[in-house]
Short mmCIF file of C-alpha atoms in Angstrom, two decimals:
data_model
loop_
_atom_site.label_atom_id
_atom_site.label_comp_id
_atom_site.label_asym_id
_atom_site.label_seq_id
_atom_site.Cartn_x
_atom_site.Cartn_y
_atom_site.Cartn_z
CA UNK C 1 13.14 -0.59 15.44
CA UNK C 2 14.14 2.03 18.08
CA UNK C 3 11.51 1.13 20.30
CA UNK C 4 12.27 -2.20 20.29
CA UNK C 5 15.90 -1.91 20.92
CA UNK C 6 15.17 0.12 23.78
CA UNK C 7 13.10 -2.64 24.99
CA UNK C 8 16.15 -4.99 24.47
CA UNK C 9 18.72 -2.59 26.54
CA UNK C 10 15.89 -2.60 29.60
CA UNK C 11 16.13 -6.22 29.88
CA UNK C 12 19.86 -6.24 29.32
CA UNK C 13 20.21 -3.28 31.92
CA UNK C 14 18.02 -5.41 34.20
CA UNK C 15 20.19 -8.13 34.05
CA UNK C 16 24.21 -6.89 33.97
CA UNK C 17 23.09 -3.56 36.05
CA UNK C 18 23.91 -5.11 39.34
CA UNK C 19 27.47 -6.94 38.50
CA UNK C 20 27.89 -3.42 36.73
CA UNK C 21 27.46 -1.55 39.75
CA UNK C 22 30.26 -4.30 41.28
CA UNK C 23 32.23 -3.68 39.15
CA UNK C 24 32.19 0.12 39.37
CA UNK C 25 32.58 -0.35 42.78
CA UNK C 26 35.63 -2.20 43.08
CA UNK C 27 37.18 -0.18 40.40
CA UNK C 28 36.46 3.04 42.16
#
């Protein structure tokens, strides 16, 4: 179970990490 929700934040890191890093951005 672990391993596979570890697996499931990768691919959800992969995908939001960028507008993320926007958003830190603008907010800092």
């Amino acid at each position: 179970a672990l391993e596979r929700n570890e697996a499931a934040i990768e691919r959800w890191r992969a995908r939001e990490w960028p507008r993320i890093k926007k958003e830190r951005r603008a907010a800092s």
